[in-house]
Coordinates of C-alpha atoms in Angstrom, one line a residue:
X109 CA 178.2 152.9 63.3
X110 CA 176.8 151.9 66.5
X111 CA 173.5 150.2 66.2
X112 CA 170.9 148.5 68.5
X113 CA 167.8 147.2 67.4
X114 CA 165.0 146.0 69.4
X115 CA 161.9 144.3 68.5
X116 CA 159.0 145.2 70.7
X117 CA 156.6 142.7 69.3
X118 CA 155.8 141.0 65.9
X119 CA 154.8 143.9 64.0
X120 CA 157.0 146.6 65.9
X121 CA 160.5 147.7 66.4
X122 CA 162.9 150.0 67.5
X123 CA 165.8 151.4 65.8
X124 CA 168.6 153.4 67.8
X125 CA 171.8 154.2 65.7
X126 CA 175.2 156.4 66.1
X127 CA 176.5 157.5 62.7
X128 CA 179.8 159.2 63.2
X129 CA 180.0 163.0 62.1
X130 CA 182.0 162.1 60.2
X131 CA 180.0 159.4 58.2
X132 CA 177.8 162.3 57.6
X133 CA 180.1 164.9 56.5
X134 CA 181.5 162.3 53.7
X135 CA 177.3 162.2 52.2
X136 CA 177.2 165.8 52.8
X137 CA 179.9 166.5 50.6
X138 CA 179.4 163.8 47.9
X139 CA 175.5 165.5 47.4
X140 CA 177.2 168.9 47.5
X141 CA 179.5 167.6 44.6
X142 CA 176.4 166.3 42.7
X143 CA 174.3 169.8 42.6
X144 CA 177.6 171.2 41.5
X145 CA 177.5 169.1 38.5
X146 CA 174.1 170.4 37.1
X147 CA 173.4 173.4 39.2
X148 CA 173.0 177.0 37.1
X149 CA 173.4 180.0 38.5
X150 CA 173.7 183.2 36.6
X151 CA 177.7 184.1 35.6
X152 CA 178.9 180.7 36.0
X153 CA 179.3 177.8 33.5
X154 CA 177.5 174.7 34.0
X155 CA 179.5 172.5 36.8
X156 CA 182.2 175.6 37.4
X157 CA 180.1 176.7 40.5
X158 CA 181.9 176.9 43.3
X159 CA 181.3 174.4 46.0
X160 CA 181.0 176.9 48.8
X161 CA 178.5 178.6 46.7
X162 CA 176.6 176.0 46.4
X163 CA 176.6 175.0 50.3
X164 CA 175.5 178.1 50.9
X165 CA 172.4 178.1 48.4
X166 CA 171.4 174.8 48.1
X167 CA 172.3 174.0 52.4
X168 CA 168.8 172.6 53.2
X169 CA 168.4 170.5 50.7
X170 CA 172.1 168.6 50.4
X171 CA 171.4 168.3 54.3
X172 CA 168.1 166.7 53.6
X173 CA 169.3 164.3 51.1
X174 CA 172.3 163.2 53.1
X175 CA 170.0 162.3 56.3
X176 CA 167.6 160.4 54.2
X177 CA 170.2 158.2 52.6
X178 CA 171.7 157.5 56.5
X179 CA 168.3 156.9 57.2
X180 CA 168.1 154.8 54.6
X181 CA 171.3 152.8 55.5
X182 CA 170.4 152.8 59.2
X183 CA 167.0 150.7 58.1
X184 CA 168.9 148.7 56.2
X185 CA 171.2 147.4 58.4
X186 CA 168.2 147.2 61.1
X187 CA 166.2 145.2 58.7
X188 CA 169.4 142.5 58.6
X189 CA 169.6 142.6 62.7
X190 CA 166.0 142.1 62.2
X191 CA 166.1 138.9 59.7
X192 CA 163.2 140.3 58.2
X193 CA 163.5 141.3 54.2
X194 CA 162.4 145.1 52.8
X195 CA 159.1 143.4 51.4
X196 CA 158.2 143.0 55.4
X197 CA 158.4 146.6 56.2
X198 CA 155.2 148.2 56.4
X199 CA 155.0 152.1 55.7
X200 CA 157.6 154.5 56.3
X201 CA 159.8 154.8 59.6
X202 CA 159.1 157.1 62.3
X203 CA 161.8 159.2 63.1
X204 CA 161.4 160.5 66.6
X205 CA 165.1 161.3 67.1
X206 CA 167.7 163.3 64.9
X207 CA 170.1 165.2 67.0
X208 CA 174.0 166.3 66.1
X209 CA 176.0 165.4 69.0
X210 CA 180.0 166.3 69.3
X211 CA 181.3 163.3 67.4
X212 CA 177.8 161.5 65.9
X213 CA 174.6 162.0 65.2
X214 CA 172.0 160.3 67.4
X215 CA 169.4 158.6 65.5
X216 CA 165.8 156.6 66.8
X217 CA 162.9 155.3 65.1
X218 CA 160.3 153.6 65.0
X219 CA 159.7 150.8 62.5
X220 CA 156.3 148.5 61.7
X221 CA 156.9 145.1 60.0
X222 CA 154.0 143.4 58.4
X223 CA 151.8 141.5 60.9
X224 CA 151.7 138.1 61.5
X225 CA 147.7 136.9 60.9
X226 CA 146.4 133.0 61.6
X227 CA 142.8 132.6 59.9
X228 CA 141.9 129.6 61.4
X229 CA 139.1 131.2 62.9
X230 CA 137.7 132.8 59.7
X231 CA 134.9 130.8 59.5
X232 CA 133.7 131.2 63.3
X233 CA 133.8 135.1 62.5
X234 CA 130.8 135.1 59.8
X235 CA 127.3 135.5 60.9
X236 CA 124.5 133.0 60.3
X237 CA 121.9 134.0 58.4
X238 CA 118.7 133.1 56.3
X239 CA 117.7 135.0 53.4
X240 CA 114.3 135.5 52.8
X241 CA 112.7 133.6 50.3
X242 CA 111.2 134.3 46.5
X243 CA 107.3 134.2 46.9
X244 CA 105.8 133.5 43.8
X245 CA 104.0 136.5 44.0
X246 CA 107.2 138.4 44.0
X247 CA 107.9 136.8 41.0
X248 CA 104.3 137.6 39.1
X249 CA 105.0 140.9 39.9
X250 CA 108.1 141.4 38.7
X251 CA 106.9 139.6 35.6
X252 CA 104.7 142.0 34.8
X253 CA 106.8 144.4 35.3
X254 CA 108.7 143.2 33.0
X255 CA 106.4 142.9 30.1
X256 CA 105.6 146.8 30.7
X257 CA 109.2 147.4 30.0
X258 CA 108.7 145.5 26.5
X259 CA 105.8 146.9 25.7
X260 CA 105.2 148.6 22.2
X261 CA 103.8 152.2 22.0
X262 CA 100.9 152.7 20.5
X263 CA 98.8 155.7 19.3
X264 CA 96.0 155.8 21.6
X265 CA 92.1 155.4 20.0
X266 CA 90.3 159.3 18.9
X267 CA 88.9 161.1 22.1
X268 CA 90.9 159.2 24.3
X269 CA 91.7 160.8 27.7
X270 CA 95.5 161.0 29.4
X271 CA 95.6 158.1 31.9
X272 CA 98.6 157.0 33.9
X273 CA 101.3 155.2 32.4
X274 CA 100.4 157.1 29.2
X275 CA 103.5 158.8 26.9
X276 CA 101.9 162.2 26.3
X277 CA 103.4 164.5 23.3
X278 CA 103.1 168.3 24.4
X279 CA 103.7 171.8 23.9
X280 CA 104.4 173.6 27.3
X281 CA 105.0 177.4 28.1
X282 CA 105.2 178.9 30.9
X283 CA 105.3 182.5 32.2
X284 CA 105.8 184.2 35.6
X285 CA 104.3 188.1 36.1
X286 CA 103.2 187.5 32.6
X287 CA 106.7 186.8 31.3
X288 CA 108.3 184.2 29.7
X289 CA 111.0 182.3 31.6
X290 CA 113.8 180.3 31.1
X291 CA 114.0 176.7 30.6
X292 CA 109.8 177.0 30.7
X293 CA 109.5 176.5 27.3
X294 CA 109.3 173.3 24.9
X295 CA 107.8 171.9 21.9
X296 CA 107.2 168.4 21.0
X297 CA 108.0 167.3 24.8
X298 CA 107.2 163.6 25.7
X299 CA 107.4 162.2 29.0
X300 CA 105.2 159.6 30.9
X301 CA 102.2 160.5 33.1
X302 CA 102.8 159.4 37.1
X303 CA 106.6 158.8 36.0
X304 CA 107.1 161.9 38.1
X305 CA 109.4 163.6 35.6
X306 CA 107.2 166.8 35.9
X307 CA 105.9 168.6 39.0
X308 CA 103.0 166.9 40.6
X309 CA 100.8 169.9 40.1
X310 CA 101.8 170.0 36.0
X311 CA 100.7 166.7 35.6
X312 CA 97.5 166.7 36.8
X313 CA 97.0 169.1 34.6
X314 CA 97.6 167.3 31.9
X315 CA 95.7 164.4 33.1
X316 CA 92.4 163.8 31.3
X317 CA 92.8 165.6 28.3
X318 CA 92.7 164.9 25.0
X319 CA 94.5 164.6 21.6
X320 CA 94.2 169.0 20.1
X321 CA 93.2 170.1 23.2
X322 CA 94.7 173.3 25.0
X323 CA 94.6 174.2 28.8
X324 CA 95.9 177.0 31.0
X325 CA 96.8 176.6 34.7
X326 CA 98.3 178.3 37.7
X327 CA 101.6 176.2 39.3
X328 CA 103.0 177.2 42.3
X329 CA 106.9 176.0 42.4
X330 CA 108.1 173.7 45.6
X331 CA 110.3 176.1 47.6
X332 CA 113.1 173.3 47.4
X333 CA 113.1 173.8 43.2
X334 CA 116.0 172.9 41.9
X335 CA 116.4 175.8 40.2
X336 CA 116.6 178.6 42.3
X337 CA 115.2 181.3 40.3
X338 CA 112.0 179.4 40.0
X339 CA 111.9 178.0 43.5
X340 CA 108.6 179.4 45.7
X341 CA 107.6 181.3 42.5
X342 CA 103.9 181.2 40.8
X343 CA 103.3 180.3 37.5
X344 CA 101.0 180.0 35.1
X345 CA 101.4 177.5 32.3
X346 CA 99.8 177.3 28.5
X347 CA 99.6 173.2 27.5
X348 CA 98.8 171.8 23.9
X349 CA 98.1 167.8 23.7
X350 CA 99.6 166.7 20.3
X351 CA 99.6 162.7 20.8
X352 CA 98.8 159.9 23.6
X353 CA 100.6 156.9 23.1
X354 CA 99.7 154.0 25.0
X355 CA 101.5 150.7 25.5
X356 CA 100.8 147.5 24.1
X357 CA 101.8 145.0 26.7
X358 CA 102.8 141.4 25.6
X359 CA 101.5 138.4 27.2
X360 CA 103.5 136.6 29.1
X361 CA 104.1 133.6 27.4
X362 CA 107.2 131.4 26.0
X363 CA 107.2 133.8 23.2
X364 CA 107.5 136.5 25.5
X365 CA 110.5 134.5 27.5
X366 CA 112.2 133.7 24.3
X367 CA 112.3 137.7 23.4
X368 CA 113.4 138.5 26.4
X369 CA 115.8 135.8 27.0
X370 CA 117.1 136.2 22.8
X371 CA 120.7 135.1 23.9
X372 CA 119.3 131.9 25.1
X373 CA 118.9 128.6 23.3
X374 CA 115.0 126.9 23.8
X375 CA 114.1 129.3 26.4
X376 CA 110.8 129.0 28.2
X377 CA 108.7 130.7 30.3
X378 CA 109.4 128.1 32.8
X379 CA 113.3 129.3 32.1
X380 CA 112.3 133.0 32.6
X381 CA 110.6 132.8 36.0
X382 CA 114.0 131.1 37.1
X383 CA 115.7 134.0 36.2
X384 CA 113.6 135.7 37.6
X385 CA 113.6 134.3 41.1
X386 CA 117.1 133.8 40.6
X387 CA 117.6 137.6 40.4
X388 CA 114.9 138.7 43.0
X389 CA 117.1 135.9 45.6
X390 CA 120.4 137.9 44.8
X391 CA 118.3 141.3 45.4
X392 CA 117.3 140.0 48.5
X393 CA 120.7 138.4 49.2
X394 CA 122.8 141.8 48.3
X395 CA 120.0 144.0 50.9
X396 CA 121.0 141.6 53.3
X397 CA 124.3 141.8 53.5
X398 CA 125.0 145.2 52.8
X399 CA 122.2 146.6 55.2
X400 CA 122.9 144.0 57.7
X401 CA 125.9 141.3 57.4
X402 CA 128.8 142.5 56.2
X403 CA 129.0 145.2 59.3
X404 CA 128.2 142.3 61.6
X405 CA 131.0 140.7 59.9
X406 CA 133.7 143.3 60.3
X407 CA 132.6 143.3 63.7
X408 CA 133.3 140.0 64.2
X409 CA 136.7 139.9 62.5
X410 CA 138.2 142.9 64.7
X411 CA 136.8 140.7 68.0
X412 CA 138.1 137.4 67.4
X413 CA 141.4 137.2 65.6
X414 CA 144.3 138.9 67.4
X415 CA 147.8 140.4 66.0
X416 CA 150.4 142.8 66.4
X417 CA 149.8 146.0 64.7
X418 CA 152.2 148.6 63.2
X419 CA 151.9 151.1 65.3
X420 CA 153.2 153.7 62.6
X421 CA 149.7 152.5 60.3
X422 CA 148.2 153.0 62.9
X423 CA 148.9 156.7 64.0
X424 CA 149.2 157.5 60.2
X425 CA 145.5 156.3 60.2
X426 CA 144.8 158.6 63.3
X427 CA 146.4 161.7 61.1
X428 CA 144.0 160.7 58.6
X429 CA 140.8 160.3 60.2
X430 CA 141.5 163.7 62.3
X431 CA 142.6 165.7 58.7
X432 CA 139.2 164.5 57.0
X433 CA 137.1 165.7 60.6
X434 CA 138.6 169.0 60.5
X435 CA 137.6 169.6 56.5
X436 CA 133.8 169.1 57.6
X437 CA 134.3 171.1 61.3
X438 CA 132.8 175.0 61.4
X439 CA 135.6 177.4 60.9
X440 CA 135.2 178.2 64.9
X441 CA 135.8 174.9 65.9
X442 CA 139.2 174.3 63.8
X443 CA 140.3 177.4 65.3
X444 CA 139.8 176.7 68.5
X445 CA 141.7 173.5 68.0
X446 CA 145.1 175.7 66.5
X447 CA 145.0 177.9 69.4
X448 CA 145.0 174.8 71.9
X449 CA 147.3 171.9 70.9
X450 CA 146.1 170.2 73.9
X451 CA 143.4 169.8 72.8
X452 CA 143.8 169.1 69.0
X453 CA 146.1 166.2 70.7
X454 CA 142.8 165.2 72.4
X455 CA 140.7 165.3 69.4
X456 CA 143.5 163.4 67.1
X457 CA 143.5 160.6 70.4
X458 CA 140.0 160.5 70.1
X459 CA 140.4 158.2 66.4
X460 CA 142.7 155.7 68.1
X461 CA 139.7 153.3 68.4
X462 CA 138.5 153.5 64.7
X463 CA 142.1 153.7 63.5
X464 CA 142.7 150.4 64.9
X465 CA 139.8 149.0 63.7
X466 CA 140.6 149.9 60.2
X467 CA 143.9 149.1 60.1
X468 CA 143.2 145.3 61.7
X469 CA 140.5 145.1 59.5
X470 CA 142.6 146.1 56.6
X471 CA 145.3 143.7 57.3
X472 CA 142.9 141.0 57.9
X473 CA 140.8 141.6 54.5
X474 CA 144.3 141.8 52.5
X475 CA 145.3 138.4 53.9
X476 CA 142.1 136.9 52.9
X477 CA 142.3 137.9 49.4
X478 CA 145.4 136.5 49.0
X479 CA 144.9 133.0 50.8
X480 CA 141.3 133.1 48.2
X481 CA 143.0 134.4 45.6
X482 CA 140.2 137.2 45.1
X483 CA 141.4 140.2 42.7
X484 CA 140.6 143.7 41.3
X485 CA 141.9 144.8 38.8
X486 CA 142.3 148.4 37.8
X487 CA 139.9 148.7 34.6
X488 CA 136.8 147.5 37.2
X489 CA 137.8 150.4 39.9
X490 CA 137.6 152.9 36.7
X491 CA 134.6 151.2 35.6
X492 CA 133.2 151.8 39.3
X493 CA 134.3 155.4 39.5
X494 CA 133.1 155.7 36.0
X495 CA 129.4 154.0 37.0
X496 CA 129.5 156.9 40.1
X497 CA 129.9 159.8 37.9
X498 CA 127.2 158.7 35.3
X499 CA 124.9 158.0 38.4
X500 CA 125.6 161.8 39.9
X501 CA 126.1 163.7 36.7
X502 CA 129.7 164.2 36.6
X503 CA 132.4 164.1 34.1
X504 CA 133.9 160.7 34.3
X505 CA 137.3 161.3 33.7
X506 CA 137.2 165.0 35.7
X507 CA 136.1 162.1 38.6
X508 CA 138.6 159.4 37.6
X509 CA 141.7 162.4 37.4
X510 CA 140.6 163.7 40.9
X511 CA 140.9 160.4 42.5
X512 CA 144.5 159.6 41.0
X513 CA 145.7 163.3 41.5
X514 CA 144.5 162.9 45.6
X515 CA 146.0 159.3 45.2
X516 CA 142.3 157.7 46.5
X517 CA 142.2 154.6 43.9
X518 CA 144.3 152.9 46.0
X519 CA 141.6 153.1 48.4
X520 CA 138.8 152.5 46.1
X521 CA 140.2 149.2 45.2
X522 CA 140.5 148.3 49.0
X523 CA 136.9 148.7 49.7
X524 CA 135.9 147.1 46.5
X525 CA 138.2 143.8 47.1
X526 CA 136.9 144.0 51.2
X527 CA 133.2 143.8 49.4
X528 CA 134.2 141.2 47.3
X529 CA 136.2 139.0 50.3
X530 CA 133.1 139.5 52.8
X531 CA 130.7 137.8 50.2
X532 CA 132.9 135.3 48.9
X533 CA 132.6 133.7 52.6
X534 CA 129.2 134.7 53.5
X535 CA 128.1 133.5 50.1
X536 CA 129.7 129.8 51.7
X537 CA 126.9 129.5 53.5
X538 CA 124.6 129.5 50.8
X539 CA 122.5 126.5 50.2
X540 CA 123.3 123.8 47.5
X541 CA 119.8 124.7 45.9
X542 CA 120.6 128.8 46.5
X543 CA 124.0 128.4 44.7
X544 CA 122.4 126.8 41.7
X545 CA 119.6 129.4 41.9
X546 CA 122.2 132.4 41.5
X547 CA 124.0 130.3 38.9
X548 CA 121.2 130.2 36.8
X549 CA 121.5 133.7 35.8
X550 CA 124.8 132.7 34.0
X551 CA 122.9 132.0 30.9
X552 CA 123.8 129.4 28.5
X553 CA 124.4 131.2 24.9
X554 CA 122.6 129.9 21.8
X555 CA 125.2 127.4 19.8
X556 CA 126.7 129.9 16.8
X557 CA 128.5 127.1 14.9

């Protein structure tokens, strides 16, 4: 077999090859053979089909395996001219040339080899940057915000009135034209006032009455309901106050700290605002980069180190990119784009830039990983997915199953080990007394001996 190979640059190469006909007549036929062997077609035994029968049927696909296993052989022996081992080739080849001649077959493709990538300059790439600091006020607050989430509920005094932050009982019915409709109905319904779990209008209502007391009231539904029979629709509503419940906040004390920090051995409440601060520092610190510093980052990556890409990652990207547009395109515009390839080509160029991009960036974040030995493994990218279908009222595994079935966790895990990359080296610019302050939300657990 004829067969020249020429490497256009570290990550690319192209592959030219002659295979005799012959070559390919000897696959075709050993293929043919094995269908034979299992093929069943209705008044012949098992492996007594005819051979020209089954050329005839099963053409296409004996063709179709004996090209891939030349191409196969072909990148083989190109990968050996090459010096470069299988675990170097990136992707797929492009074939942009299969063509029967008189005596061969003439083959070309193109083939991407996995880049070469010096991070000496990793460091020069992240932005500088300050995060804002934990004012003690911040820290009061969040305090008392705090000790409202421990609070006890208590049945409020006799002829109390419904105040915010109150957890009213009620019974609620509501009609529209004088009838009953559904979902307006409960009994025994708690929920807390200015928690914005009912309609604005319903709790004002409610507001200001007392334990036994009934009310009737008009409520008009927001046009943008949720529920689209009710949306823009006039009500009227029939309220009964069975119980307020108010809430006994704890003072914030060492008492308080040790509740709240139970796992802890001699906590304080000098320990407690540490956490605290601690945690309000990594809330700043996450804002920060993910509003700001990360994308700066990426930025910065893409501009200052330089490599070869594969080419074939990089058009495959492009076919991506333009496949996703055309989902969220008006039906007009993807037609348009059928009826003129021109242009479609156009379009498709038009991703070149962000294909690059990702694919560089890609390359670049996989590299980093490795050389900082940062991981993810599987369980955390179902526990993400998992954590994304609780947070938007999906079924978790009807999520999980549609991600493997489009074959998108591959992807997931990407961005979550790029998250994870980007702050491992932002976080290196951290202060000495920043670092500690993060690490003193690893708490130390009480001695169980």
């Amino acid at each position: 077999m004829n067969l020249e190979v020429k490497k256009l640059d570290t990550a690319n190469a192209q592959v030219s090859a002659k295979p005799s006909t012959q070559d390919m007549q000897k696959r075709y036929e050993k293929f043919a053979q094995k269908v034979a062997k299992n093929a069943k077609i209705d008044g012949f035994r098992r492996g007594k089909v005819p051979l020209s029968l089954i050329k005839s049927r099963y053409q296409a696909n004996i063709e179709q395996d004996a090209q891939e296993e030349m191409v196969q052989e072909i990148l083989k022996d190109a990968l050996k001219e090459l010096g470069v081992e299988s675990k170097d080739l990136i992707g797929s080849p492009h074939i942009t040339k299969f063509e029967k001649k008189d005596d061969c077959f003439e083959v070309e493709m193109s083939v991407g080899l996995k880049p070469t990538i010096v991070l000496d300059k990793i460091k020069d790439c992240a932005p500088s940057f300050k995060v804002e600091a934990v004012a003690e006020e911040m820290v009061q607050e969040r305090l008392k915000k705090l000790a409202k989430d421990y609070a006890k509920l208590i049945d409020a005094k006799e002829n109390k009135e419904a105040q915010h932050d109150d957890v009213v009982t009620i019974d609620f019915e509501g009609f529209i034209d004088n009838e009953p409709f559904e979902g307006g109905k409960a009994e025994n319904f708690s929920f807390t006032l200015g928690s914005k779990q009912m309609l604005e209008e319903f709790e004002k209502a409610v507001l200001n009455m007392k334990v036994g007391e009934e009310k009737e009231f008009p409520l008009n539904f927001p046009t943008d309901y949720h529920a689209n029979h009710l949306a823009g629709k006039e009500a009227r509503f029939k309220v009964k106050l069975h119980k307020i419940q108010v809430r006994d906040i704890p003072e914030i004390n060492d008492e308080f700290a040790k509740n709240v920090l139970a796992q802890e051995e001699n906590a304080t409440l000098a320990t407690l605002q540490d956490r605290v601060k601690g945690q309000l520092f990594v809330e700043n610190k996450a804002k920060l980069y993910n509003e700001e510093l990360k994308e700066k980052f990426i930025e910065s990556l893409d501009e200052k180190i330089s490599f070869d890409l594969p080419k074939t990652i990089v058009e495959q990207e492009m076919d991506l990119l333009f496949r996703n547009a055309l989902y969220s395109m008006e039906e007009e515009e993807v037609k348009a784009l059928q009826e003129d390839q021109e242009k479609a080509k156009e379009k498709r160029e038009s991703f070149r830039k962000d294909a690059t991009k990702s694919v560089k960036v890609t390359f670049i974040v996989d590299a980093l990983a490795k050389q900082e030995e940062i991981f993810v493994h599987d369980n955390e990218v179902f526990q993400t997915l998992y954590y994304e279908a609780m947070m938007t009222g999906q079924n978790p595994q009807a999520l999980i199953g549609q991600y493997r079935q489009n074959n998108m966790l591959p992807a997931v895990k990407m961005a979550m080990i790029e998250d994870r990359v980007l702050t491992h080296f932002l976080d290196q610019q951290l202060s000495k007394e920043e670092q500690e302050m993060i690490q003193s939300l690893k708490p130390t657990s009480k001695n169980t001996k």
